[in-house]
Tab-separated table of C-alpha atoms in Angstrom:
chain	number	residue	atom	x	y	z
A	1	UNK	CA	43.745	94.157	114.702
A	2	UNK	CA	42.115	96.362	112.083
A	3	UNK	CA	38.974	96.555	114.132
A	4	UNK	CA	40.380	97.680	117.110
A	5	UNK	CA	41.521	100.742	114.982
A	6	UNK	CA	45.477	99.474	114.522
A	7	UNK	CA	46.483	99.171	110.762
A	8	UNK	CA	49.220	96.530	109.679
A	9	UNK	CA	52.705	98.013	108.588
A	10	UNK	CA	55.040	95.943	106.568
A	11	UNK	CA	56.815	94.323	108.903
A	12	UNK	CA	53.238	93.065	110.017
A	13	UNK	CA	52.840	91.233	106.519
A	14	UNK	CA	56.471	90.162	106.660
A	15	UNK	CA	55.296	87.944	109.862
A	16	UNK	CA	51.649	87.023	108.057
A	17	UNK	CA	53.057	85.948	104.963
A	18	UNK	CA	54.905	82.748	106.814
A	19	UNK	CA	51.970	81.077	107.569
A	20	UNK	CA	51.307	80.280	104.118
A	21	UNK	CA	53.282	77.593	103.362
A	22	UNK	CA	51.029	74.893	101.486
A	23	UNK	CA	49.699	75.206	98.093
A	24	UNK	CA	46.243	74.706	99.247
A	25	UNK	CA	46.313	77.871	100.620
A	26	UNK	CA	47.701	79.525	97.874
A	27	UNK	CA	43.742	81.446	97.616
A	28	UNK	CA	43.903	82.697	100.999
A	29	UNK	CA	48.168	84.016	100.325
A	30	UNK	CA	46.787	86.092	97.167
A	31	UNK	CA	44.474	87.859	99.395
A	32	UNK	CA	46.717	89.101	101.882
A	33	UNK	CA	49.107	90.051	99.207
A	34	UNK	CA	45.892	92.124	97.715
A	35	UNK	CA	45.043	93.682	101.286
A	36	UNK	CA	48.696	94.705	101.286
A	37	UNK	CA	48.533	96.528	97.525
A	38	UNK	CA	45.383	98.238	98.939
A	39	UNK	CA	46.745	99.539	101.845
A	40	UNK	CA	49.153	100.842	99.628
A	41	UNK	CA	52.388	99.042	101.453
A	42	UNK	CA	54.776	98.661	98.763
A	43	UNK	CA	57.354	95.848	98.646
A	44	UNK	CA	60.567	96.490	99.596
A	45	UNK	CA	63.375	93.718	99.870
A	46	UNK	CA	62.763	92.296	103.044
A	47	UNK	CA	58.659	91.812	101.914
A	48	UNK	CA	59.416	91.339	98.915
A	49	UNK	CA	61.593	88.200	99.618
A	50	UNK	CA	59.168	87.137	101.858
A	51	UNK	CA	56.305	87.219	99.244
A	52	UNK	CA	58.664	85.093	97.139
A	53	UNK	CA	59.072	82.816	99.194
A	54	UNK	CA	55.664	82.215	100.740
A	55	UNK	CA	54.445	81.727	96.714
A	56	UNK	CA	57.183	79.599	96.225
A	57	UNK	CA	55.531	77.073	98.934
A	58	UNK	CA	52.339	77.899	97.515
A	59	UNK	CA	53.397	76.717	93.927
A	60	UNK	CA	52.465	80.253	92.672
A	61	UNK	CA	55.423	80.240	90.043
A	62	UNK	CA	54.494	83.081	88.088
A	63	UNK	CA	53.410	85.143	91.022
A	64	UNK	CA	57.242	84.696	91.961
A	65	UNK	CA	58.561	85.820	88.649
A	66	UNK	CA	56.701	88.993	88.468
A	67	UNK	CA	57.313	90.224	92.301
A	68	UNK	CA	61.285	89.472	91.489
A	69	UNK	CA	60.808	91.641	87.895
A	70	UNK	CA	59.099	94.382	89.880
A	71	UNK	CA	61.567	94.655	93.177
A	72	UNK	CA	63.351	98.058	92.636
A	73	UNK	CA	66.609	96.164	95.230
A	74	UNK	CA	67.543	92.760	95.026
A	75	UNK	CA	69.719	91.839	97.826
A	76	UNK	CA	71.219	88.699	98.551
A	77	UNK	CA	68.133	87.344	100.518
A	78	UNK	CA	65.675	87.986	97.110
A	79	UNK	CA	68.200	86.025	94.782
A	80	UNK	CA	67.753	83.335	97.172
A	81	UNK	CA	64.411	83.002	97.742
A	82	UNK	CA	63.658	83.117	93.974
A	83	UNK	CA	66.433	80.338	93.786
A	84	UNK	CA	64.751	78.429	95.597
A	85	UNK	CA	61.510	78.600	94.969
A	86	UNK	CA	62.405	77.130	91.635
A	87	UNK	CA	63.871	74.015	93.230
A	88	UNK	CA	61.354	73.674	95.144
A	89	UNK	CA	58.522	73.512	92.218
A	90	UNK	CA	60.893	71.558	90.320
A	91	UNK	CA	61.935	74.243	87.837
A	92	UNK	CA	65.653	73.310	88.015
A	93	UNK	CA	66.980	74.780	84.749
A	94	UNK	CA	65.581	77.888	85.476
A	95	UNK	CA	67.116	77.059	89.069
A	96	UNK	CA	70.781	76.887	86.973
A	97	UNK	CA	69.466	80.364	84.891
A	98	UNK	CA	69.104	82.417	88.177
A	99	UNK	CA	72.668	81.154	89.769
A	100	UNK	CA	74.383	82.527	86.515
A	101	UNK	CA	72.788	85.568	86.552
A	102	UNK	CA	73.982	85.961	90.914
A	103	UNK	CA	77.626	85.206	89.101
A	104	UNK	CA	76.937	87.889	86.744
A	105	UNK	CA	75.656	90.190	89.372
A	106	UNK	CA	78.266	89.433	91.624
A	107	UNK	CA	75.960	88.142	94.282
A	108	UNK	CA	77.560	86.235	96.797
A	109	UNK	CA	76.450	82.534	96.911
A	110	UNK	CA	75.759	81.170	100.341
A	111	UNK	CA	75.910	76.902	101.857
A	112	UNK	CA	71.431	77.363	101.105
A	113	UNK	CA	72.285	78.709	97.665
A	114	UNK	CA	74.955	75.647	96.902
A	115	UNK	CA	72.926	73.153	98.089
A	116	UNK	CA	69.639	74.367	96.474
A	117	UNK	CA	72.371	73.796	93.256
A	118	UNK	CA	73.697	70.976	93.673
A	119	UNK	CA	69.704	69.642	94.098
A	120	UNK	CA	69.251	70.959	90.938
A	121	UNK	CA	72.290	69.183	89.556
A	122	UNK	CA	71.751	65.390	90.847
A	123	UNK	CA	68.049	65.733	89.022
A	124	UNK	CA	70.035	66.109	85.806
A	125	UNK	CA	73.483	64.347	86.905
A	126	UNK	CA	75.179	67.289	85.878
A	127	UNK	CA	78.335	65.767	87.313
A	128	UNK	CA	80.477	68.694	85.772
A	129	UNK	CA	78.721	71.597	87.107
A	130	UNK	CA	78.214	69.509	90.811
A	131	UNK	CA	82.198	69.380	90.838
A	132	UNK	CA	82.468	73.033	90.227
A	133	UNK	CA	79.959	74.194	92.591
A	134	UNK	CA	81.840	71.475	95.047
A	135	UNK	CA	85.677	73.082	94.204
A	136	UNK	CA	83.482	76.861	94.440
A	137	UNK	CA	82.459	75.843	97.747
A	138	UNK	CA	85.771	74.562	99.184
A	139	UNK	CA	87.350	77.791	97.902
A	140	UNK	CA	84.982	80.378	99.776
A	141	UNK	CA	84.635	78.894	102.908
A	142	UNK	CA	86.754	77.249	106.111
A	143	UNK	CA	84.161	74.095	106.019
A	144	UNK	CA	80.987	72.626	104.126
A	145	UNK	CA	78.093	73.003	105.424
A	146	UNK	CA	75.670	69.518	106.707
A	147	UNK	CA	73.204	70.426	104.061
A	148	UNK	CA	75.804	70.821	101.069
A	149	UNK	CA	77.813	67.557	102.282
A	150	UNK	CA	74.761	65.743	102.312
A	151	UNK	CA	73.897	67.466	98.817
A	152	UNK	CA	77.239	66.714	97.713
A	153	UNK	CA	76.744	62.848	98.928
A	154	UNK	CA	73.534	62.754	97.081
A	155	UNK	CA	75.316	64.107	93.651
A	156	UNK	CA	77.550	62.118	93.510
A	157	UNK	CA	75.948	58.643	94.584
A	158	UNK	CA	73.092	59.502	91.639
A	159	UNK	CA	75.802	60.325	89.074
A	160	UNK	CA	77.599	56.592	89.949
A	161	UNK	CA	80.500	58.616	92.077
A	162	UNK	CA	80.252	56.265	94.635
A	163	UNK	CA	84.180	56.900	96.371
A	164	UNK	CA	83.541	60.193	96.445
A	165	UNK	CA	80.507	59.945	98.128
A	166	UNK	CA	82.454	58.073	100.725
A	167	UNK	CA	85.021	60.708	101.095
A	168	UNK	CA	82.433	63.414	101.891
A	169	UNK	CA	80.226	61.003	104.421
A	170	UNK	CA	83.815	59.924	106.241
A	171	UNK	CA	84.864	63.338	106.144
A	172	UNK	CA	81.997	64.864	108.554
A	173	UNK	CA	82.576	65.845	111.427
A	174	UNK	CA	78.901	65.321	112.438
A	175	UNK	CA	76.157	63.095	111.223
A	176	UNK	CA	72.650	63.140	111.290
A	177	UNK	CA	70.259	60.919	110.238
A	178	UNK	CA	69.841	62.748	106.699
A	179	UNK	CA	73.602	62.103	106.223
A	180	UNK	CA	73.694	58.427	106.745
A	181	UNK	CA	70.284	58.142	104.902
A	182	UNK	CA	72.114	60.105	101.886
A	183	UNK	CA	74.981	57.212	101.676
A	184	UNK	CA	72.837	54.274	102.384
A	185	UNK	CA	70.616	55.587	99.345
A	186	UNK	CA	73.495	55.927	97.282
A	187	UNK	CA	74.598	52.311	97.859
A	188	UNK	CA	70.900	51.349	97.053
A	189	UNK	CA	71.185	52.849	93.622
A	190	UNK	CA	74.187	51.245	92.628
A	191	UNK	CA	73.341	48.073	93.189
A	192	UNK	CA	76.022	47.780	97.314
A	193	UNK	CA	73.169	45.908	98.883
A	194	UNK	CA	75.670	44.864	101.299
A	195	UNK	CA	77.100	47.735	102.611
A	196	UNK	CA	73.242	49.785	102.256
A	197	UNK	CA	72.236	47.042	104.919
A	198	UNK	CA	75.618	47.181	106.866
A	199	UNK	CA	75.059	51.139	107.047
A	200	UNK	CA	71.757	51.077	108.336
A	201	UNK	CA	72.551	48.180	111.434
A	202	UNK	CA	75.678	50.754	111.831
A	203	UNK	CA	73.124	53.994	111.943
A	204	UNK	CA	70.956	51.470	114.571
A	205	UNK	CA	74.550	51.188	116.671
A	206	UNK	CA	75.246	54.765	116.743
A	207	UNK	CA	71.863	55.593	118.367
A	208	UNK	CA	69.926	57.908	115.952
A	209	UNK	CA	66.595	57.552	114.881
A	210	UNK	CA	66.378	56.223	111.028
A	211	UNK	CA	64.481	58.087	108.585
A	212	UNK	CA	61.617	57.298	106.270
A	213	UNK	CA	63.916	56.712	103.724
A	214	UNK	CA	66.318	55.036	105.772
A	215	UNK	CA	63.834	52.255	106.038
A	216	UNK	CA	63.219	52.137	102.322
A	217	UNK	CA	66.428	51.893	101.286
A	218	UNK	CA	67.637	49.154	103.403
A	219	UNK	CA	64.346	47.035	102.447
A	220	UNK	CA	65.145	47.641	99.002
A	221	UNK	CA	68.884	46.798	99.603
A	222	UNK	CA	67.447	43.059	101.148
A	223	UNK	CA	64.826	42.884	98.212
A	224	UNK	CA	68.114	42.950	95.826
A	225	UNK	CA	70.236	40.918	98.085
A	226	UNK	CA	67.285	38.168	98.567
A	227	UNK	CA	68.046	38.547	102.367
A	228	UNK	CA	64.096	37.651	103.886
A	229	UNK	CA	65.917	37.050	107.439
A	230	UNK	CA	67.116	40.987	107.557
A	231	UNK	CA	64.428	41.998	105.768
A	232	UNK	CA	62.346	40.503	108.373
A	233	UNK	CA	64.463	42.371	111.252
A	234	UNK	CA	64.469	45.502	109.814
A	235	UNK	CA	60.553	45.136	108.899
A	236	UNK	CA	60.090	44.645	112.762
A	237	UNK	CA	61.933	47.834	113.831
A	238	UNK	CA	59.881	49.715	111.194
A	239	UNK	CA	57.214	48.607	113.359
A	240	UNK	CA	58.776	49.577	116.679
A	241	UNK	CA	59.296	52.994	115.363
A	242	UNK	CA	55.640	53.176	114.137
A	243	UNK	CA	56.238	54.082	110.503
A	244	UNK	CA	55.253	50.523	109.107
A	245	UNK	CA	52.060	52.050	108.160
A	246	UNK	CA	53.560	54.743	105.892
A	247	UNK	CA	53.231	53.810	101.924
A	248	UNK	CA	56.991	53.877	100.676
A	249	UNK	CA	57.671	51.250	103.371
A	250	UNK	CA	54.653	49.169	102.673
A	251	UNK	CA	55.449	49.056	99.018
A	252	UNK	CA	59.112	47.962	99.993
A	253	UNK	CA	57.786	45.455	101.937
A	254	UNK	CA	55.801	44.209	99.424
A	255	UNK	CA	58.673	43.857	96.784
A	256	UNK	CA	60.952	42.148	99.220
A	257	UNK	CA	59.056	39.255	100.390
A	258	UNK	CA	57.932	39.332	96.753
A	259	UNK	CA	61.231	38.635	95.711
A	260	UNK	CA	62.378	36.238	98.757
A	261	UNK	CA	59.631	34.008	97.561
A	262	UNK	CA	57.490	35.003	100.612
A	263	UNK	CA	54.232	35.634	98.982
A	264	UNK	CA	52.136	34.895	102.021
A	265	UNK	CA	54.023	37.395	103.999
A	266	UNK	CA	53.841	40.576	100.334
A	267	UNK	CA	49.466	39.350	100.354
A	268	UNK	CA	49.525	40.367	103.922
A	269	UNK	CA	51.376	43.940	103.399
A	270	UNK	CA	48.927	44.544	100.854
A	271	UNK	CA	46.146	43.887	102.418
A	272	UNK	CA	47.272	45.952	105.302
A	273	UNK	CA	47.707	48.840	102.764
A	274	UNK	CA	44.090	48.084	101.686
A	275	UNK	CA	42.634	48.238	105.416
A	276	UNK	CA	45.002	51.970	105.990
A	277	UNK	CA	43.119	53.218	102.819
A	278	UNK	CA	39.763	52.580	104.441
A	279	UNK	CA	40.214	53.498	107.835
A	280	UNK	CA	41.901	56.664	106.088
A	281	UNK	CA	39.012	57.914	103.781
A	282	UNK	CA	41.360	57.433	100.583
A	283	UNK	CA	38.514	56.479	98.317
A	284	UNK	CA	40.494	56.641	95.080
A	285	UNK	CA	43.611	54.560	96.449
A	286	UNK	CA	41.684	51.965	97.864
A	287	UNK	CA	39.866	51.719	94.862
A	288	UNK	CA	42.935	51.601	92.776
A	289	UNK	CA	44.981	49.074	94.861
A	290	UNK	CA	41.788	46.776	94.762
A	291	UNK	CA	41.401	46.713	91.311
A	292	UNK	CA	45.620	46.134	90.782
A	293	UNK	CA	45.043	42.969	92.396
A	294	UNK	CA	43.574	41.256	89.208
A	295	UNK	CA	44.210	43.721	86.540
A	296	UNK	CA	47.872	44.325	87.115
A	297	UNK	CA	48.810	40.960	89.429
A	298	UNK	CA	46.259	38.464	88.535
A	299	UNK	CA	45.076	37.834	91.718
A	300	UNK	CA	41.502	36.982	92.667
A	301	UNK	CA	40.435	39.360	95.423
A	302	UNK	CA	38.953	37.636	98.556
A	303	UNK	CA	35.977	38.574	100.924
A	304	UNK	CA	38.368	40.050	103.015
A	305	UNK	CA	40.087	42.394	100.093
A	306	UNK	CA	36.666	42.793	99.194
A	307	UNK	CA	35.755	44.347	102.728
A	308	UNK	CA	38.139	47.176	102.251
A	309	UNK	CA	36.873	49.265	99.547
A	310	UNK	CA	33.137	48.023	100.366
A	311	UNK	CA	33.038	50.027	103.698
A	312	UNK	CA	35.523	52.659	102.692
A	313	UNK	CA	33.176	53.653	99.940
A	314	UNK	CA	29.845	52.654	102.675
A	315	UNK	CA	30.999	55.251	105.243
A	316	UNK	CA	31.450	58.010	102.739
A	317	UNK	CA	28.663	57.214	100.820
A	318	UNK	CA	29.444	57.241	97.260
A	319	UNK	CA	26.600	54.546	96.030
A	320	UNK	CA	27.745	53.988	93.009
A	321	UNK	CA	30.886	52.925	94.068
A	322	UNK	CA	29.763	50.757	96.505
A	323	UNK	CA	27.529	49.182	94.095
A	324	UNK	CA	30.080	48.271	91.483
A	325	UNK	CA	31.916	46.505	94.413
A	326	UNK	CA	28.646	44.770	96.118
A	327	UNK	CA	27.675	42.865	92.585
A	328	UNK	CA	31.225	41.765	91.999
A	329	UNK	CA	30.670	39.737	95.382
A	330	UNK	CA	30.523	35.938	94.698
A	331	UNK	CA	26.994	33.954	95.387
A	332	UNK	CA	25.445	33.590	98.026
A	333	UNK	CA	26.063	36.297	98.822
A	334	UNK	CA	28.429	37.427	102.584
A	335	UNK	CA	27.594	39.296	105.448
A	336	UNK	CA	28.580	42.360	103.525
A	337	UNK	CA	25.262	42.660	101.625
A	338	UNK	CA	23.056	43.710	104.452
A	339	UNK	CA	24.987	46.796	105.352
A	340	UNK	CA	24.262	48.082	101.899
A	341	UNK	CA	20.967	47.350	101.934
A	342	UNK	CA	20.985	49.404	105.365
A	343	UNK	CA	22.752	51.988	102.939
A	344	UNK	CA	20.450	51.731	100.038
A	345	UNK	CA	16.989	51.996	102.690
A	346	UNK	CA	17.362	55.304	104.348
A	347	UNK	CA	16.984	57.077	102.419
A	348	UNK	CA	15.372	54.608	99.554
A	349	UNK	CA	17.484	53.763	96.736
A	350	UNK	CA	14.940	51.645	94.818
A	351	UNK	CA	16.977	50.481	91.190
A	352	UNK	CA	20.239	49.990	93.801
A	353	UNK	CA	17.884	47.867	96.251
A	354	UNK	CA	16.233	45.714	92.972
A	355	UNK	CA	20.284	45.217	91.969
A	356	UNK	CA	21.100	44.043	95.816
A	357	UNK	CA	18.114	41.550	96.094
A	358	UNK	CA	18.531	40.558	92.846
A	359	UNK	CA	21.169	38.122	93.581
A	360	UNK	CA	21.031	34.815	94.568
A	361	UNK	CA	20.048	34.277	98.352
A	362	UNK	CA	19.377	38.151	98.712
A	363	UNK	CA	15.845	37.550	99.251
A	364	UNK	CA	16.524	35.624	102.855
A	365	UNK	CA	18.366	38.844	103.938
A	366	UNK	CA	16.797	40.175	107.198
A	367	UNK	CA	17.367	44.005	107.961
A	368	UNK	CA	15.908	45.083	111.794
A	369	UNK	CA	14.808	48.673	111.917
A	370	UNK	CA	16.717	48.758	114.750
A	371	UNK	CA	19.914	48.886	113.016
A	372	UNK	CA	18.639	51.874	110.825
A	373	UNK	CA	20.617	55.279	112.159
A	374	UNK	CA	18.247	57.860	113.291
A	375	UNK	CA	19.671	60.375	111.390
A	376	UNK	CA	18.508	58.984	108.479
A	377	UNK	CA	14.743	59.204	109.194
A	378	UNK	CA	13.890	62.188	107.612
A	379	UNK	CA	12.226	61.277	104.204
A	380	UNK	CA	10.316	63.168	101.503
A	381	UNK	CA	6.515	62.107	100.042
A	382	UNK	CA	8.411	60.957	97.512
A	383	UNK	CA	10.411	58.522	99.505
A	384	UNK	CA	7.313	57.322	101.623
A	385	UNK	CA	5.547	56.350	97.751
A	386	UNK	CA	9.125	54.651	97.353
A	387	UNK	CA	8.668	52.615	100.035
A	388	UNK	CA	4.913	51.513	99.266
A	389	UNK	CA	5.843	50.185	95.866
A	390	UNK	CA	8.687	48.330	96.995
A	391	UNK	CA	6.912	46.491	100.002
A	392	UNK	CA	4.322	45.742	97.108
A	393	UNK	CA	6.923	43.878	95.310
A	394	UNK	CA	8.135	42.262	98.102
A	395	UNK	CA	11.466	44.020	98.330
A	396	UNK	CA	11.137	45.499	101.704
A	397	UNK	CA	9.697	44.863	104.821
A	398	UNK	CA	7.535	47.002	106.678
């Protein structure tokens, strides 16, 4: 755009600015916001609320405070966005602050600005204020919003309110899948296993697609109730709806057939965890669900759970890793030993390839050439004299 001769105008940056919305790219959002300050394109409230809000989902907290401090207007839409972008970061008394101050200012409060509240309320259990902002909301408006309901719902199942809870969720005229998942949590937390798993077969009934958490809660709900044989039903339709592999189930899982007494079935939901991590690339969690085994459970790992975090640390190369895991393998040693020594070869890792044939039966260890990846034939002099003194020793063939 700017090469072809055509400069950006605010309402240009207004449509930029949305596309930063992680905060990994929080480097790249404070560079359009400096192109826009050199351009001289000052920030009225309709940028201005959009620069809050695209820091907000960048995590840039005090970015957010001093465009707010600096906006000459503040309109409805800028007390909201900095509202929000508390809550979102987690900053929920300052989240309470800023709603007093809208009072104050005689903002109006919106269904996104009650909600955002009443979020900030269950983290605390402010039960008090959640009733107020309920009895504001009933007073300003013909109906509650979904997203305050299922707010409400949420409030008031943390804070142990569970009738009332039941009064909002009956009283909806429409339910989606957040809504049921809302009141099936709340029965989790307060210990109505029963009617947690009676919700969820009634969400199955009504046709809607469970959530994430959906699926958690009702495992959790069998874990408490001991029930393996719906825990075991609902495990396959987390499978059916292909979210078995995601890690709040999988722990779930884990804890249910734990507690049933299946510990065949928990070994084999960890294990799948385990094999996810390494086909994943999540060096550090594979590493630290390997070592929980005997650390944190007592369990002695197998040449299976060994397999796991041996390859996951073999295909992204971290040596030492992959080391620390190939001597903790029992002798003789498995099948796993020659793809390290493949590893350790190309390019020559001498003190790792002593370690490897160092243990017992490493010496009768046969690597083809063959199997050696092309791109790995480029060597120094320095790796060639490598070589030499290790076929000397008897460490490598040539």
């Amino acid at each position: 755009m700017v090469d072809s001769g055509v400069w950006p105008v605010d309402i240009t940056f207004v449509s930029l600015v949305k596309i930063f919305d992680e905060p990994c790219k929080i480097k790249q959002a404070k560079q359009v916001h400096g192109c826009m300050v050199k351009l001289g394109i000052k920030a009225d409230v309709l940028l201005g609320s959009a620069l809050i809000t695209m820091y907000s989902k960048c995590g840039g907290i005090d970015e957010i405070v001093r465009l707010f401090a600096r906006m000459n207007k503040k309109d409805m839409v800028s007390w909201t966005s900095l509202l929000a972008g508390y809550v979102q970061n987690g900053l929920y008394l300052e989240a309470i602050k800023v709603s007093r101050e809208m009072i104050e200012h005689k903002v109006l409060i919106d269904s996104f600005v009650i909600a955002s509240l009443l979020c900030a309320f269950t983290m605390y259990k402010q039960l008090r204020f959640g009733k107020e902002i309920h009895a504001y909301a009933l007073r300003n408006s013909s109906g509650l919003d979904v997203s305050v309901s299922n707010a409400l719902i949420t409030l008031y199942g943390k804070c142990g309110e569970i009738r009332k809870a039941e009064i909002m969720f009956q009283a909806m005229e429409k339910r989606d899948s957040i809504c049921w998942t809302a009141m099936l949590t709340c029965y989790g937390q307060n210990d109505y296993g029963e009617k947690a798993v009676f919700l969820f077969c009634q969400m199955m009934k009504e046709g809607l697609r469970p959530h994430l958490f959906s699926f958690t809660g009702a495992i959790r709900a069998c874990a408490a109730l001991a029930s393996i044989a719906m825990g075991e039903q609902i495990h396959s339709q987390s499978i059916k709806v292909g979210i078995f592999n995601e890690l709040s189930v999988e722990n779930s899982l884990i804890t249910m057939y734990g507690r049933c007494g299946n510990i065949d079935a928990a070994l084999e939901v960890f294990n799948w965890i385990l094999v996810s991590c390494s086909h994943a690339g999540l060096v550090a969690e594979g590493h630290q669900y390997f070592k929980s085994m005997s650390t944190l459970y007592g369990l002695e790992p197998k040449m299976e759970h060994y397999a796991c975090p041996f390859f996951l640390t073999v295909e992204t190369e971290t040596l030492n890793a992959t080391l620390n895991i190939a001597l903790l393998l029992p002798s003789p040693p498995s099948v796993l030993l020659p793809h390290l020594l493949e590893v350790a070869q190309w390019p020559p890792h001498p003190s790792l390839m002593s370690q490897i044939y160092s243990k017992e039966g490493c010496c009768f260890i046969d690597l083809p050439c063959s199997r050696i990846p092309s791109s790995r034939l480029k060597i120094s002099v320095q790796d060639v004299e490598n070589i030499f003194k290790l076929a000397k020793k008897g460490l490598l063939p040539l």
